[in-house]
Amino acid sequence: MKDLVLGGLVLLSLWLISGIQAVKRLQDVGFHGKQSNAQGHHSLVRGWSPYRNTWDEQLYPAWKAGDARWENCWRGGKVEALLTSDSPALIGSNITFAVTLRFPRCQKENDDGDIVYDRKCRNDSFSYQDQYVYNWTKWVDDCNEGNCTFINKFPDGRPFPPHPDWRRRNFVYIFQTLDQFYSLTGRSSAVLSINTTNITAGTQMMEVSVYRRDHRRHYPVAKASAMYIVTEQIPLYVNISQKNDRNSSDKIFIKDSPITFDVKLHDPSHYLAKAAVSFNWTFGDGSGSFVSNNPLSSHTYTLLGNFSLNLTVKAAIPGPCKPVTPTTFIPTTYTSSTTTAPVTSNSTGNSTDLPFTETAFVTTEGSNVTTAPTTETTTHIQTTPAAGCFIDRYGYYKANIRIVDGIVEVNIVEMTNVSPSEAQKSSIDFVVACQGSIPTDACTIISDSTCTIPQNEVCDEVVTTDECLVTLRRAFTGPGTYCVNITLGDDASLALASTLVSVSEGNVKATIAMVSCIKTLPMKD
């Protein structure tokens, strides 16, 4: 009897130890085999679970990198997970993460959510004995007949949420960041968005583990991680362009020609959709500041040299007003029954569009005895402004640019027929004039009448002269209508003029199209 009791105690102890080992916490499992990499202090993200929650390792094994079981966790090869995000994100906005699974060669997901072999894929080293890699549809049907049971819960014991397409959700995605984790079911891809209000600004890490569903437990098949950025400054970039500029990426632009600045705010979650946004430019040439609510602006530099331009973007975002916390100073005490004056101050940190406040007075009195000290305290309480409150966010951009002389305009001023004795083919001499700097090269592209199919291109160096006047002789293969594009360029600029040329036997007519006007020039014989 004593031996039976001891044996039972041993079995009970082993069972308890096994249970303790099976149910752990996320921090004990060592998700991804790493220590916490969260930067700063973070409140619990809504809907997420903290590290101290339990993790059922019997249902969700946690394999570290290099574990031999990774080699056989998927039939026919290895699954890769690609994790991306729309980072950076402004504090208060949402950031979205997307996970896409890449299956081994010749495997794909079908409409039912099963993984099948793609019979159109050629793979000489493998013969398809079965259509399915994983047939979850058949498994679900067998379970409905009572042959098995479903495991419909996450690592911390929470049940899977109901979905109309639950039969096709055969992967479990477990996201981890900021010492918290979130689980969801999905197909071969999953999307997750989180709000950044309670996330400290800086660079953070998002990690995801992907499990495939099975009868008694779920097996890890892939892991991925990606950095993301939460910032207090509005993410933005500026596209700078200019007509006739040869290379906008070199930050070299042309004098006396408008430069266009197009500001793009990175706001994929539309957090700034209802914000009042202003753009404050200083272009560094002494022209002062330019403030506009239009992200598109232009500026013309009339001087040569190097300039530093600066942009400040301000967004006033409608938001809840902060609660008012009155701050009461130590009251003044008198040895008479005379009451004291109000001596308090208060601030809320709210930004309002009207400097209007409403003030109430609350008085607390002590015993009013003439022979004893009397104390009275008055507190000013600021109420919410009627016009509403805003959260102000700023974004900044700086750039150094160089302004040089360049070709600002090109005109075809004369065309002359070349006599047959001077040329074998129908030819025209084009006289081209320009404004600005002297060009170093000239190119002509002859295309069909729609200007879409190039037929011939000729480029020549331009002999340096004191004025911009270039004569170009160009030949045409036969009768027809041709589109002629002539470009004059130098190191910094490239300007264009176009014409339509009609060639017939022994006769050439041309229509010149420049900028917004079209005019016909007489031909000289």
Phi, psi and omega in degrees: 000317179299320180294322179296319179296315179298319178298321178294320178297320179297314180297320178297318179297317179297322179294319179295316179297319179297319179295319178297321180288328183286322182255107181239181173259159179302320181293334178283326181293329182072063184308126182065011177069024184233159171279166180301135178242018181291136180259123178087180179263135184228138172285164181292125177291136184302128179087354181264160181253140179284165180300334184284351177294156183289155177227116181276098184285344176292320180274329183231084179299140179249101181265137177275165179299137180091353178296134184295339181291341176298331184293335185239023184278349180217138181287129173086010178144204182242146177262136176249143177247129178252116182251123179230166177212166176262031175300152005278160182233135175287137179307130182104337179272176176261145173242136186246134177246142179230133178243130177234131180267135174249117184272163177302163182305138178073015174243146179206165177265132178267183184295336180275357182089002177276157177260123185233165174275134177276107185287347175280347180275129182274124178215094186293338185272002184218134176253135184275098176278338180222144179290331189259141165273311173223118182256082181286334179298315178295322180297317180296319179297320178297320181292325178295337177273003177090011181275349179201177179236154177271146172250092187250057177213157180274175184302329181269009175094351179292140181286154174299137176290147180290137177224142177300329181256036184301331180297333184265355181267088187251013175234146176247125180252125181241109180267145181219129174197154174055036181060033178220161178219156181220137184240145174207160177257156181189184177266220184280006174210156181212148180232136181222132176241140177229150177272142188259011185303318185262015181258131179293138179299139180145188180266129181234170181240130171251132179234151180220138172245135183246129179244142171264141183286146177213181187294304188258339179203169178252140187250134177292137180236338181197154174225154177204158178213156179204143175279148172219157187238131171247129188227151175274349179257144182295121177290133181203162168216160185236128175262118182253127181219160180205137176298136179074002176285132187281325184210100184290338183287343181274000178059028175249124184230174191257140177290147175065024176225132184299138175253132181261132178243115182246110184269128178246117176272132178274100184218065185295336180268004178060036178295329183265012185300323182257010181276152172270113187249131176234151183237119183247109183255140162232127190262359172080008181248018179081010182274002180085194182257152180232119183246132182209158172261011179257126180291347180255124179216167179220158179207142179247123176270128180256000180239152175272151176136189179258138184224146176251120179251147183226142178231133171239122178255130177241132176237120175263106188261123177301132182205172180290146177283140179291145177296145182274128177245105180296141176245115185255125176281166178296123183292151176280135182250131179244157178265025175225178182274007180290133181283155181272163177275159177298131180221074180222166173215164183198146172213150183248338183080003178281146172260126180237156180271355175227132180280057184243130175227157178244134187241134175239159182238132176239126185244133175239125184246149171267187180293130186268077179244129186293335182272353182241154178300143179241133181238131175227132182240131179243128182245129175273128179245122180267125180266170182296130178298145183294332185282348180102168183240157184223154171254122182267126175234150184231151173226151187226149176215136177225146177204149174250127181234162180238133180252126182228168172289146179204175178277117185258342181202145178231135178226137170272110188262343182199144174227138184227130174292139176264129184294150181303332180290337181268342183211147180283328182250169175293121185227155179226139170264118178262125175259119187242130177244154180218165176243143181109220182283166180278129182288158177250343180212153179224133180232143177233129175244120178258123183234181176289180186294340179270358180063028182246335183245103179294141179244330182202143177224131180227132177236140180225150169283146182259129178290128183294127177226179181278343179230158182268091178214111188238135175251126182237127176260125181230139183255151180239142189288335182178184180300149179146180178253131185234148173259125182242120175250122179246125179241135172247136185218161168224196185297331187251339189224163180209115183242151190232144168225145184231154177209153170255127183244128177255118183248126174232176182297113176074010182211140179227130174236149183221143173241122185264129177243118181226129179054238184260001182245152176235126180220150181261128179258143178288145178269139176260130180267000000 
